[in-house]
Amino acid sequence: MQLTINKFSGSFAPLKMKVHYNIQHLPLFRNAVITIGTFDGLHNGHRKIIELMQSEAARVNGETVIITFDPHPRQIVAKDKSPLFLINTLQEKIALLEKVRIDHLVVIPFTEEFANQTAEVYISNFLVNTFHPHTIIIGYDHRFGKGRSGDYHLLEDKASQYNYVVKEIPVYMLEDVTISSTKIREAILQGDIDAARNFLGYDYFFRGIVTKGNQLGRTIGYPTANLQIINENKLVPGNGVYAVTINIEKLKIKNSGGMMNIGVRPTVDGTKRAIEVNIFDFDHDIYGETLTINLKKYLRSEVKFNGLDALKTQLASDKIAAIAALK
């Protein structure tokens, strides 16, 4: 990890992670220690791999370089074209990686042409000529090149020819990543927010733009912001009522308390799934604004009530429960 001296305090501070989108204009990395992956969720399992990279980079006086892909490779090569829902969007992933002090993130556009290069060309042209790696840290199950023919053993075979070192990510770390990613998705869809947080190491969050709704909430004393998810591939939590905190980017508001409902609103005969957020003690016009929703606690499932008065009574109870959960 690169360090710089803060001229005001004399203390050492990590340099900001550099994000690269054009591989034709990459800097010459110093003793690059690289790994490759989607790092979706950047959860505790991923952090162990990153710590392994950072330890190796410190040992060889090198820089950490993560290579990731956008869009997700499965969206291009998978025969099953069903939607792929991600724990993190690319921009969220970038923000999370900045916090764990990676030196460089290189975002590779994943295309059919890229996927169809031979494994040998992938190593020589892509990895070696582009990144000049000192060390490649990779899992035994990593596959690359046309037909997924390249693997850890091929990288080992080419190591002396291209003058790099290959280090294997321990099996237990890879299994931890796979198991954790699966459990995180299941937990988010089932409303088990505590389990998701334990695996992620942070609150699950998503971003949405405030759009016009039916404005029913304000007539019963609980005005809501109707949200349209920004990225259609973002994993949306399961239906139900949640205690949340809200960040409003333009207004520079952070961690404002509120409650959120995800569902079809059966009490008013709704049929289309909607995401509605009631922000406590808040009275501003925020149509068109971008909100970040941080999930804190699942409160209850979505229920059809016997009229608006019963719904209003329940919302009052929900607010009490949400405020208690947010303390």
mmCIF file of C-alpha atoms in Angstrom, residues 64 73 103 125 146 216 245 264 272 279 290 301 326:
data_model
loop_
_atom_site.group_PDB
_atom_site.id
_atom_site.type_symbol
_atom_site.label_atom_id
_atom_site.label_comp_id
_atom_site.label_asym_id
_atom_site.label_seq_id
_atom_site.Cartn_x
_atom_site.Cartn_y
_atom_site.Cartn_z
ATOM 1 C CA THR A 64 -2.211 -4.112 -4.811
ATOM 2 C CA PRO A 73 -19.172 -12.260 -16.810
ATOM 3 C CA ASP A 103 -4.046 0.790 -4.445
ATOM 4 C CA ASN A 125 -1.430 -10.250 -23.811
ATOM 5 C CA LYS A 146 -12.158 -19.586 -24.380
ATOM 6 C CA LEU A 216 -51.840 7.995 -0.464
ATOM 7 C CA THR A 245 -31.637 5.075 7.683
ATOM 8 C CA VAL A 264 -47.632 -4.747 -3.599
ATOM 9 C CA LYS A 272 -47.241 -3.664 -8.815
ATOM 10 C CA ILE A 279 -38.583 9.608 6.501
ATOM 11 C CA THR A 290 -31.223 10.114 -5.170
ATOM 12 C CA SER A 301 -44.228 -9.033 6.740
ATOM 13 C CA LEU A 326 -32.643 2.638 15.287
#
